[in-house]
mmCIF file of C-alpha atoms in Angstrom:
data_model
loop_
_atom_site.group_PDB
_atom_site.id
_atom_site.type_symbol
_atom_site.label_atom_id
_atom_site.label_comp_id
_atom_site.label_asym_id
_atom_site.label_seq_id
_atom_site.Cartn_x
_atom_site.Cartn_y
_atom_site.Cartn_z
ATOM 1 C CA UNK A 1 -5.185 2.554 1.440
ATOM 2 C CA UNK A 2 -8.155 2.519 4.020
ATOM 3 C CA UNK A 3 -8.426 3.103 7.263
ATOM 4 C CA UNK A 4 -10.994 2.489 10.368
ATOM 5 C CA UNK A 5 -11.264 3.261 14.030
ATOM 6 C CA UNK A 6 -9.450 5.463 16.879
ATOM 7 C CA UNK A 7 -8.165 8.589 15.864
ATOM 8 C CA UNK A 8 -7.583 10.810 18.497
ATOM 9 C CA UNK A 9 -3.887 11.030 17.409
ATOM 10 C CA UNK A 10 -4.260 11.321 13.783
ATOM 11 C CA UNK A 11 -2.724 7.432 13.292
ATOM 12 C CA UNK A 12 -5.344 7.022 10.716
ATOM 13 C CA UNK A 13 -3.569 9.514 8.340
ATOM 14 C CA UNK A 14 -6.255 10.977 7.146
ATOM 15 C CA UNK A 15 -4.502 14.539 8.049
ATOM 16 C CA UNK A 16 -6.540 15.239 10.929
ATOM 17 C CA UNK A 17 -7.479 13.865 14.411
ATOM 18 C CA UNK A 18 -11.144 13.060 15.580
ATOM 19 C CA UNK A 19 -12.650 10.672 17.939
ATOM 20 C CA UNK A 20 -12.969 7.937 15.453
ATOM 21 C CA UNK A 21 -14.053 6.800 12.228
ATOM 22 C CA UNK A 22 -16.549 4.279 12.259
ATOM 23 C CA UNK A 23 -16.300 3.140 8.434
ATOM 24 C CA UNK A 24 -13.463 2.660 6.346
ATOM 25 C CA UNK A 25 -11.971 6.115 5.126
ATOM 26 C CA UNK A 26 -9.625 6.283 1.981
ATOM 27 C CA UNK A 27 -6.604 7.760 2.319
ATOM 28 C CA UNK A 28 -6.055 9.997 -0.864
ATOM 29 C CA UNK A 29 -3.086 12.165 0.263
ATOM 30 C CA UNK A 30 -0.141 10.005 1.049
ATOM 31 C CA UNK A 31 3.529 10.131 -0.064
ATOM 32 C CA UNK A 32 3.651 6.779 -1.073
ATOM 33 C CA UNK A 33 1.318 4.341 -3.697
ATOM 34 C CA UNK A 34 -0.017 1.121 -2.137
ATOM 35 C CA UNK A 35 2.012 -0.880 -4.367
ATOM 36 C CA UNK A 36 5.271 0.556 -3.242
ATOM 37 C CA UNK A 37 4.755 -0.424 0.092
ATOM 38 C CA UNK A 38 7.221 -3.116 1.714
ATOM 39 C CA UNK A 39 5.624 -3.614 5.386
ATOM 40 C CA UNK A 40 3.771 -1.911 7.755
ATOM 41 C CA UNK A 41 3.531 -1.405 11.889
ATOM 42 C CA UNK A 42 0.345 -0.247 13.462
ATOM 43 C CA UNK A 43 0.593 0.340 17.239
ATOM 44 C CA UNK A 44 -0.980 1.875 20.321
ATOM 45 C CA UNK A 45 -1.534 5.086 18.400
ATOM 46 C CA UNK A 46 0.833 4.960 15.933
ATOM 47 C CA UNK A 47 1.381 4.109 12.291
ATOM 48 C CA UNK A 48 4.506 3.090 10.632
ATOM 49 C CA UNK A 49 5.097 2.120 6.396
ATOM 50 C CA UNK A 50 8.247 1.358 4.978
ATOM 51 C CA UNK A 51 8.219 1.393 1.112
ATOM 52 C CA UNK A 52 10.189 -0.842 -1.117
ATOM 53 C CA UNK A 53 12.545 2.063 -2.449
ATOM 54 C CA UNK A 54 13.628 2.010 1.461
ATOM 55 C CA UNK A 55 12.173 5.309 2.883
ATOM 56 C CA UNK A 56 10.176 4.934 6.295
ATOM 57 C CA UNK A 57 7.167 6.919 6.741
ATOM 58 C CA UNK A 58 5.198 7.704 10.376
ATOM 59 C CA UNK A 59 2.180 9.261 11.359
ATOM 60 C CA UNK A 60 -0.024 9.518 14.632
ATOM 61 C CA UNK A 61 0.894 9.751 18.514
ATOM 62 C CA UNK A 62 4.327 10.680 19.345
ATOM 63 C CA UNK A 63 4.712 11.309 22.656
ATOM 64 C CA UNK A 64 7.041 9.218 23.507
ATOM 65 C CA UNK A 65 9.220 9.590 19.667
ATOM 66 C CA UNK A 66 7.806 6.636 18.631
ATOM 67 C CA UNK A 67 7.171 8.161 15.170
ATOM 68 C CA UNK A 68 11.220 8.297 15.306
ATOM 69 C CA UNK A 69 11.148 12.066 13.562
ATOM 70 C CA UNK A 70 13.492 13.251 16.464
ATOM 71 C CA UNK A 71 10.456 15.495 18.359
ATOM 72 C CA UNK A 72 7.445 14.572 21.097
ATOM 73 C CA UNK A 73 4.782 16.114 18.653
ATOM 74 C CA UNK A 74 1.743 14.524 17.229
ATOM 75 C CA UNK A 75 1.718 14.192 13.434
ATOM 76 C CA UNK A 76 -1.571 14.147 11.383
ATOM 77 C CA UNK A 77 0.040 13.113 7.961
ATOM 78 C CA UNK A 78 2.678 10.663 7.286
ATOM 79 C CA UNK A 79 6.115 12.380 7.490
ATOM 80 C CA UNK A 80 9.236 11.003 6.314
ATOM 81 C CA UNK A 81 11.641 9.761 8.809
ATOM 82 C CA UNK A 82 14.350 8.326 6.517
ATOM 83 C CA UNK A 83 15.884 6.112 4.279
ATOM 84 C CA UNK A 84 16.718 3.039 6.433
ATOM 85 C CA UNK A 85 16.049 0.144 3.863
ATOM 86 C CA UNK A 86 13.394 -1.655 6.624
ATOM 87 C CA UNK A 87 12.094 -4.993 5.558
ATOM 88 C CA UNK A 88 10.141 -5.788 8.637
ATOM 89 C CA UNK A 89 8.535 -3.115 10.898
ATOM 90 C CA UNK A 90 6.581 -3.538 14.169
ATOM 91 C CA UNK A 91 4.991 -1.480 16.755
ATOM 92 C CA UNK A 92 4.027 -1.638 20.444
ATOM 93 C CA UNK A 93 1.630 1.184 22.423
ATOM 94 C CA UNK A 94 4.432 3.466 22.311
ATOM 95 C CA UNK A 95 7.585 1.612 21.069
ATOM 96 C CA UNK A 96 8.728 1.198 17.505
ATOM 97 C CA UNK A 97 11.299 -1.174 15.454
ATOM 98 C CA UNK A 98 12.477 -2.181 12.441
ATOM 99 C CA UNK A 99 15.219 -4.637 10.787
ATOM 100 C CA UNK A 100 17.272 -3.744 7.852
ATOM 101 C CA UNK A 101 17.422 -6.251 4.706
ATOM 102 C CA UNK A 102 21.095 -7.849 6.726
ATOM 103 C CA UNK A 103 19.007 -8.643 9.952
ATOM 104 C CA UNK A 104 20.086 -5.706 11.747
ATOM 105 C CA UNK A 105 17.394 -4.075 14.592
ATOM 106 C CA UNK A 106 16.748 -0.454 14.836
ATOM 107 C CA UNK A 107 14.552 0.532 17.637
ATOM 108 C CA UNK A 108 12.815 4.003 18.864
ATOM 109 C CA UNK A 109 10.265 5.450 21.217
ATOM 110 C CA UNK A 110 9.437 4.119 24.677
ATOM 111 C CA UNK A 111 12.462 3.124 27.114
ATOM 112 C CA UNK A 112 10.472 4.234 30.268
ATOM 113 C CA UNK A 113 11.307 -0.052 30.969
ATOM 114 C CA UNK A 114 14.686 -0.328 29.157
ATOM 115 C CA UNK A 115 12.024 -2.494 26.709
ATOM 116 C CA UNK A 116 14.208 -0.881 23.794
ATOM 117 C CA UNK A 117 17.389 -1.670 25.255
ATOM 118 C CA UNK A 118 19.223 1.972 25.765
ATOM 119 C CA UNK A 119 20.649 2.279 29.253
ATOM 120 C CA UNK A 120 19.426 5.440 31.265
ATOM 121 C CA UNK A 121 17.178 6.775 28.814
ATOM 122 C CA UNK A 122 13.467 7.143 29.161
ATOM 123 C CA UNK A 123 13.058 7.656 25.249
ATOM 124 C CA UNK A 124 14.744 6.916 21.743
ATOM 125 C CA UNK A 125 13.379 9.883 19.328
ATOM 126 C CA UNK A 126 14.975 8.187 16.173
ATOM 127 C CA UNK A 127 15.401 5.122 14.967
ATOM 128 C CA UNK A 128 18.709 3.324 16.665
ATOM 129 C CA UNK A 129 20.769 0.005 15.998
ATOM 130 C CA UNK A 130 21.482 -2.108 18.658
ATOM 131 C CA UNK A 131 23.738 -4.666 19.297
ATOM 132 C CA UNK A 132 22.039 -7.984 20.768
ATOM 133 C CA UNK A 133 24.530 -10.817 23.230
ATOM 134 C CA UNK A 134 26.471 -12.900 20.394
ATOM 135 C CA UNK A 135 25.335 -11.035 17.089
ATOM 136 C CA UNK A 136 23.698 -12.519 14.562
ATOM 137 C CA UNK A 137 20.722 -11.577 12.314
ATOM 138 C CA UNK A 138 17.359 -10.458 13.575
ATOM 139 C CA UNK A 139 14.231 -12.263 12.529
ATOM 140 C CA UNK A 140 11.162 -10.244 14.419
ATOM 141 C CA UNK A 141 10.094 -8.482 17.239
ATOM 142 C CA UNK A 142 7.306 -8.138 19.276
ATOM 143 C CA UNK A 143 6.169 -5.970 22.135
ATOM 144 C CA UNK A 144 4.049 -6.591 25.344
ATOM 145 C CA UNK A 145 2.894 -4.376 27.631
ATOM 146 C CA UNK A 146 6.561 -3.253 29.252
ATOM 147 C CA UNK A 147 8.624 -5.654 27.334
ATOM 148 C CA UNK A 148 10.227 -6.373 24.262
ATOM 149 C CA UNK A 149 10.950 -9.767 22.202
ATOM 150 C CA UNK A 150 13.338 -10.455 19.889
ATOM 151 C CA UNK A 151 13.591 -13.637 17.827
ATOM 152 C CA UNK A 152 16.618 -14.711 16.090
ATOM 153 C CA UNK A 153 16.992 -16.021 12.875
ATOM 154 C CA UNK A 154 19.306 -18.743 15.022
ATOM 155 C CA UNK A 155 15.832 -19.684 16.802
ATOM 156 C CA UNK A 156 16.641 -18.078 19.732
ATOM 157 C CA UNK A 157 14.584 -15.490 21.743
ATOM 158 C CA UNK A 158 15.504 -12.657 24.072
ATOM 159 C CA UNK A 159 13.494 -10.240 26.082
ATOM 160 C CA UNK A 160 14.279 -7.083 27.036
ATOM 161 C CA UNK A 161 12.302 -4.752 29.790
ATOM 162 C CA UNK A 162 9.958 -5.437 33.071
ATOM 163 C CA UNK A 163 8.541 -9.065 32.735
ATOM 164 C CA UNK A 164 8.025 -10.096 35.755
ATOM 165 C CA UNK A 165 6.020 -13.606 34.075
ATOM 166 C CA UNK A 166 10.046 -14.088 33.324
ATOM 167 C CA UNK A 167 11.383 -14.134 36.590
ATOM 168 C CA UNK A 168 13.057 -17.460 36.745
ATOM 169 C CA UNK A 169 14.762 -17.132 32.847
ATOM 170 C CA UNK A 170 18.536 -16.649 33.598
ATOM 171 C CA UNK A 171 19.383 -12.872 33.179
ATOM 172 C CA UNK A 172 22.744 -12.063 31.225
ATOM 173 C CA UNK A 173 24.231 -8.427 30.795
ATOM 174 C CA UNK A 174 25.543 -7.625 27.871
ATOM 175 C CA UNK A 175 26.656 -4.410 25.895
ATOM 176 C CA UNK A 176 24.259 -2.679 28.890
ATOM 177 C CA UNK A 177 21.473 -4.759 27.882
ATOM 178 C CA UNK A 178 19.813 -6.784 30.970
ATOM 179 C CA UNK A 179 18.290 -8.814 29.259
ATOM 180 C CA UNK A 180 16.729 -12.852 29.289
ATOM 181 C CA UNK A 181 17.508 -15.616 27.157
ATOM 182 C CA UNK A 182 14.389 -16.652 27.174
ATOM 183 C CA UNK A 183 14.252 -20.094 25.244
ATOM 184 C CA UNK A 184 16.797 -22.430 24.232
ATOM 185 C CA UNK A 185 15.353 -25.854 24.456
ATOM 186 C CA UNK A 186 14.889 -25.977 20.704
ATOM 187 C CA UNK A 187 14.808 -23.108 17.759
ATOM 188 C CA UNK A 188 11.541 -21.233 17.899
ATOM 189 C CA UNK A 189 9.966 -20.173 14.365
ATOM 190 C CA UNK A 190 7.396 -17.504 15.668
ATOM 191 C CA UNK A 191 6.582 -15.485 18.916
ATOM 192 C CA UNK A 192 4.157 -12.808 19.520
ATOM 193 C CA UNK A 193 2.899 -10.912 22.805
ATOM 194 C CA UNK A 194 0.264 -10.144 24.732
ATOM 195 C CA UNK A 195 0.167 -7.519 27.863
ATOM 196 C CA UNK A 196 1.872 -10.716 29.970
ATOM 197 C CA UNK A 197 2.019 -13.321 27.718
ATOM 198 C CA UNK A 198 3.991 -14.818 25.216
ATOM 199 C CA UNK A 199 3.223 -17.828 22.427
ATOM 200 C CA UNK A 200 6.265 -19.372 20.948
ATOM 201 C CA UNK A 201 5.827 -21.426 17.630
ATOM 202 C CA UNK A 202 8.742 -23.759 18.306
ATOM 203 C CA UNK A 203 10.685 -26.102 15.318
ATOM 204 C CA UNK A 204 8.570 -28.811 15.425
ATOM 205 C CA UNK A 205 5.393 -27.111 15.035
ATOM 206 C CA UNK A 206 4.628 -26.834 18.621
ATOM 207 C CA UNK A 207 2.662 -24.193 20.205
ATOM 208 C CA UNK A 208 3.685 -23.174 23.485
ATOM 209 C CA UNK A 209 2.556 -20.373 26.021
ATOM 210 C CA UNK A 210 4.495 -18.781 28.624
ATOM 211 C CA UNK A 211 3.026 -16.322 31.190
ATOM 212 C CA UNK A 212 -0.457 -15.145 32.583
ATOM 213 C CA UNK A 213 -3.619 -17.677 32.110
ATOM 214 C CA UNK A 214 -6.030 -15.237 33.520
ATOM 215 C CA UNK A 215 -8.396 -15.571 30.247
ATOM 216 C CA UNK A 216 -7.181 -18.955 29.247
ATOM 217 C CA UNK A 217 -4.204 -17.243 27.381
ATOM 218 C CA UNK A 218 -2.554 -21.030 27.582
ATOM 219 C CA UNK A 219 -3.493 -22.836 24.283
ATOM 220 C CA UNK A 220 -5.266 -26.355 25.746
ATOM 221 C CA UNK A 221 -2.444 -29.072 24.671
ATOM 222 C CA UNK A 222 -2.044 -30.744 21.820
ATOM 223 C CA UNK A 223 -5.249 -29.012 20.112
ATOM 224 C CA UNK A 224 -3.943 -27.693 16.697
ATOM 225 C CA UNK A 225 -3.028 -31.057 14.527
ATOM 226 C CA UNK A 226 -2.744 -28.417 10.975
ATOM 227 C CA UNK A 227 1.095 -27.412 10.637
ATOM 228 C CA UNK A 228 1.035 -23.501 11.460
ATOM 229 C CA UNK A 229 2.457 -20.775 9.378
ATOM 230 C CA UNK A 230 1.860 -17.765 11.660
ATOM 231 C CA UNK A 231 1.093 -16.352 15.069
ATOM 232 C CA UNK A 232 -1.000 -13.181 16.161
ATOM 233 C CA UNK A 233 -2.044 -12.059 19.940
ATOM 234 C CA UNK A 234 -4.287 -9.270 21.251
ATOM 235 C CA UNK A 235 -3.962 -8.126 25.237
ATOM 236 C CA UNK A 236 -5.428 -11.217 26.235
ATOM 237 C CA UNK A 237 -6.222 -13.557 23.112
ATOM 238 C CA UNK A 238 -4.348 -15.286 20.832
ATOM 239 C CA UNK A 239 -4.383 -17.014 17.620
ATOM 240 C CA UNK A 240 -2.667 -18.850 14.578
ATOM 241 C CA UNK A 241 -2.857 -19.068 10.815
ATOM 242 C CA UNK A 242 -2.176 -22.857 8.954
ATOM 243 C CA UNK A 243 -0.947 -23.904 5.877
ATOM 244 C CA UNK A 244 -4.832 -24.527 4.504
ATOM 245 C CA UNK A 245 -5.761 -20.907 5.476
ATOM 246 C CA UNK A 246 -7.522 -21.851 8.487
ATOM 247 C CA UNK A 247 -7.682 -19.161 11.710
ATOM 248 C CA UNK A 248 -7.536 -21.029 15.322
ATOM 249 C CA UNK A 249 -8.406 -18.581 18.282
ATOM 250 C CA UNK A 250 -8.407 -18.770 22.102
ATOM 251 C CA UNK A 251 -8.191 -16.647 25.298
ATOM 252 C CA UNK A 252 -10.431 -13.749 26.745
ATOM 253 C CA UNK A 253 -13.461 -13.093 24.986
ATOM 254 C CA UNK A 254 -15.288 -10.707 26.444
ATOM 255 C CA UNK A 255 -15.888 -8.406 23.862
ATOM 256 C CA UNK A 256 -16.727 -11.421 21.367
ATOM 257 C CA UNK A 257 -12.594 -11.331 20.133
ATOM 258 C CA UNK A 258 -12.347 -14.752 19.320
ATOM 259 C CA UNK A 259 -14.975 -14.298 16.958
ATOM 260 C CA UNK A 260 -17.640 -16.995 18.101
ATOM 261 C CA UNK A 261 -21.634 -16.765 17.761
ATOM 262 C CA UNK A 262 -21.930 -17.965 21.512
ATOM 263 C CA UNK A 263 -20.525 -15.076 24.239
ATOM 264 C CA UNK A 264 -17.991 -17.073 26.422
ATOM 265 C CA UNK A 265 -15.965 -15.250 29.090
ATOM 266 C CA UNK A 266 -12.665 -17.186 27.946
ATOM 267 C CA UNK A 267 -11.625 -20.523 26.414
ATOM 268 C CA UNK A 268 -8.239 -22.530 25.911
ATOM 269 C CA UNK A 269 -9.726 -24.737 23.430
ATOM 270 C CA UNK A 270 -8.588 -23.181 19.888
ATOM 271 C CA UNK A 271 -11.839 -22.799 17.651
ATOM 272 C CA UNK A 272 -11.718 -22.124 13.833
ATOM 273 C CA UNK A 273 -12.684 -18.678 12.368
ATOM 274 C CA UNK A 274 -16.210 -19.043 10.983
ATOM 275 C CA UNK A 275 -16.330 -16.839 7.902
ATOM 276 C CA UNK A 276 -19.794 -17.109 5.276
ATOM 277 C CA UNK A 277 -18.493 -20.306 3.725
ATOM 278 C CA UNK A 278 -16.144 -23.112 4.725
ATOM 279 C CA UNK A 279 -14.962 -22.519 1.872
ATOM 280 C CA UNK A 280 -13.407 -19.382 2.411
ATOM 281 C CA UNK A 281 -9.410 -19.370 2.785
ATOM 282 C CA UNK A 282 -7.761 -16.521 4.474
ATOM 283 C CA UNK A 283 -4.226 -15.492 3.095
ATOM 284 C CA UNK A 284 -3.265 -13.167 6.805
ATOM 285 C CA UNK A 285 -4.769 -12.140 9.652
ATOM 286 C CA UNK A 286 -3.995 -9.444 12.560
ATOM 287 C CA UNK A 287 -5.106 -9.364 15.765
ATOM 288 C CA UNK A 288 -5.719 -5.621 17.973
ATOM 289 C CA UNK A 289 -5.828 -5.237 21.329
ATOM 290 C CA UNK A 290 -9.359 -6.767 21.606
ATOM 291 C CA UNK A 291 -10.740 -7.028 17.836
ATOM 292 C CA UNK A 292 -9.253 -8.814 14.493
ATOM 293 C CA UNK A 293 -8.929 -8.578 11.135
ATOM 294 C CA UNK A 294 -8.818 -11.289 8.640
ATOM 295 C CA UNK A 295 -8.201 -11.038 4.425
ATOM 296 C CA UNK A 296 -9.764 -13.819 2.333
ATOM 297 C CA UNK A 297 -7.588 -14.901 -1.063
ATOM 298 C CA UNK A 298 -9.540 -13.107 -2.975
ATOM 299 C CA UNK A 299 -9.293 -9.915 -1.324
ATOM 300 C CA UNK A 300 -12.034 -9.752 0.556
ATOM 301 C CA UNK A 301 -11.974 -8.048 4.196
ATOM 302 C CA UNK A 302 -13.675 -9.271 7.673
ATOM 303 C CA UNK A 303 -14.052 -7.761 11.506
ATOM 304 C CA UNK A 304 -14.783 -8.715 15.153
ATOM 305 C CA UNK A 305 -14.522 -7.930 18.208
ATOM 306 C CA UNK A 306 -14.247 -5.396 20.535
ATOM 307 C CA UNK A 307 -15.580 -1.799 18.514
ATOM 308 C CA UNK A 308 -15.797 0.848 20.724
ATOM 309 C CA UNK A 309 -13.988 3.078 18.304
ATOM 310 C CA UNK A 310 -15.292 1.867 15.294
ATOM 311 C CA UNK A 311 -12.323 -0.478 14.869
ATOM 312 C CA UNK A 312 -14.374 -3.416 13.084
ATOM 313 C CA UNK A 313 -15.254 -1.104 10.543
ATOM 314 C CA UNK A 314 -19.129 -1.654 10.374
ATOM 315 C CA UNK A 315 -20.773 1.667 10.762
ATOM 316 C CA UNK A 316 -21.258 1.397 14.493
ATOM 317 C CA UNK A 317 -19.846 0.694 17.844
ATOM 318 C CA UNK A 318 -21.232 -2.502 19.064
ATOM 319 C CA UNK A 319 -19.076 -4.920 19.538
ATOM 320 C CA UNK A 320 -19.400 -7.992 16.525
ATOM 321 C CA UNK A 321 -19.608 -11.146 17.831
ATOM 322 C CA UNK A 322 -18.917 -12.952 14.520
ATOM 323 C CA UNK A 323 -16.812 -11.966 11.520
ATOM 324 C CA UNK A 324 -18.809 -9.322 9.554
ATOM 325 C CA UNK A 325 -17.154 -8.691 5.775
ATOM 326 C CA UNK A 326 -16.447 -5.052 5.571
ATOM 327 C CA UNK A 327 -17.368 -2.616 2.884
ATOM 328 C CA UNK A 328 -14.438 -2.031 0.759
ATOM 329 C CA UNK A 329 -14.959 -1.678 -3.142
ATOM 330 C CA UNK A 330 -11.650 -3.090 -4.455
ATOM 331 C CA UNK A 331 -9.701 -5.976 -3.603
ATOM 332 C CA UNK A 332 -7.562 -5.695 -0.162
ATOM 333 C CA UNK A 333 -3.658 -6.978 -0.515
ATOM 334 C CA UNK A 334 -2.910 -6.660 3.285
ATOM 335 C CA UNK A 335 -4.400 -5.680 6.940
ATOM 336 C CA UNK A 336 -3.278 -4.876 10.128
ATOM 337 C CA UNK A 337 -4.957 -4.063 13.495
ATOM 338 C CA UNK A 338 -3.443 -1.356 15.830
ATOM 339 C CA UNK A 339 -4.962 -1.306 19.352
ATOM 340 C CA UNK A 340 -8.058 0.370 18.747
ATOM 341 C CA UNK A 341 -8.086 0.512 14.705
ATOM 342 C CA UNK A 342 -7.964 -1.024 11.552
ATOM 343 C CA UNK A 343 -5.498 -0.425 8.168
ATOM 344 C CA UNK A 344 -6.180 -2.295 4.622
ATOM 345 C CA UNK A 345 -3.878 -1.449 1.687
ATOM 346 C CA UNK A 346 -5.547 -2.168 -1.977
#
């Protein structure tokens, strides 16, 4: 495991906090092996593994009890939280979920915005089932700036919390939930969130975007003809894997986060991820707050974007305009981007 970036709460794991970490560190004392990890959740300043034996792990800031270990205080190694058999995890800036192997959805952390679905409480310090409007199994979640959505496996979506982009969705209250139902048109395969957007990967392939266009957050119609396997979105940028390994991006690009040679200030027309070769396929990507994160097939790790913190992992803190491979000596099997840092598990 290696990690890059902000680490003023100790989310790195690295068993201490600093500024930041402007190359990739290894992480030598953790309580878990690589290979015995079953997903991971890296947040605003928080980092989340769940291993395949079922035990959840947390490290980083926890001032809200997003680590889910029942206190407020910061934790510079990864401490066991419990055995809670997570198959998916997922993490906002200070909000935290997970669903079980049978679909259900634990959540913990932030409730300043009832984004986490608890009536009258500002926080959730451990992890906590709840009960969406007519039941069924949970297929992912994803968190925007006050808000929280949750997509079905039935294909439908609801968001919980202040989204004021939302206002004309129907609201239903249920169990104490306020909550939206916020599209049922058709099923929707994928959503993910910005700070006040959402992009919906509907089940006929279609991208749509709900929300603020500021920075050209609105995919330009019709633009992506490849079918599309999987959806990622920073603040204020957005982006999609397809079935050839092929990265689209579009949105604000100020800090060069869609990854193009030529600056623009923001663009709706999708643009594929220029790696060395064209011949390069990427197996996943992850998109941070303002920088990215892409794994080739053959293990092979790439950056851009915004790196104030050191969060593209190149040595320095100028922001890279272009994906630049990153210097890790094995063979990476996954990647994620938190807000301001980087995690890659060999």
């Amino acid at each position: 495991m290696y990690a890059w970036g902000a680490n003023s709460h100790a989310q790195l794991g690295l068993g201490y906090a600093t500024e930041q970490c402007e190359s990739p560190q290894p992480l030598t004392d953790v309580p878990f092996r690589g290979g015995d990890v079953e997903c991971v959740a890296a947040g605003g300043g928080h980092t989340l593994v769940a291993t395949v034996g079922g035990r959840l792990y947390a490290c980083g800031w926890n001032n809200r009890g997003q680590l889910g270990l029942g206190h407020a205080n910061d934790c510079v190694r990864f401490e066991p939280v419990g055995e809670f058999g997570f198959k998916r995890l997922y993490a906002g800036w200070d909000t935290s979920a997970g669903i079980s192997a049978s679909g259900d959805l634990y959540v913990w952390g932030s409730n300043v915005w009832q984004q986490i679905g608890q009536a009258g409480a500002k926080s959730i310090p451990t992890p906590t089932r709840i009960e969406l409007p007519e039941g069924g199994s949970v297929a992912k979640v994803t968190f925007g700036l006050q808000y929280m959505a949750v997509l079905m496996e039935s294909g439908k979506v609801w968001v919980l919390g202040k989204c004021k982009f939302l206002a004309d969705y129907p609201l239903e209250v249920a169990s104490k939930l306020v909550i939206r139902c916020l599209w049922d048109r058709s099923s929707v395969r994928d959503v993910v969130s910005g700070d006040n957007h959402l992009v919906l990967l509907t089940g006929d392939r279609r991208i749509e975007c709900l929300g603020d266009n500021k920075h050209s957050q609105w995919l330009a119609e019709n633009s992506i003809s490849e079918d599309v396997t999987k959806l990622e979105s920073g603040w204020t940028h957005s982006g999609c894997l397809t079935v050839n390994g092929t990265v689209y991006l579009w949105g604000r690009n100020n800090y060069g986060q869609l990854g193009r040679p030529v600056p623009t200030s923001s663009s709706s027309a999708p643009q594929k991820l220029q790696l060395e070769t064209d011949q390069m396929e990427l197996k996943e990507f992850s998109l941070g707050s303002q920088h990215g994160v892409a794994l080739t097939r053959d293990g092979r790790v790439y950056c851009w974007g915004w790196n104030e913190h050191g969060n593209c992992g190149t040595g320095s803190t100028a922001s890279v305009l272009v994906p630049t491979p990153i210097d890790i000596s094995v063979p990476v099997r996954k990647v994620i981007c938190g807000a301001g840092y980087t995690v890659a598990f060999t």
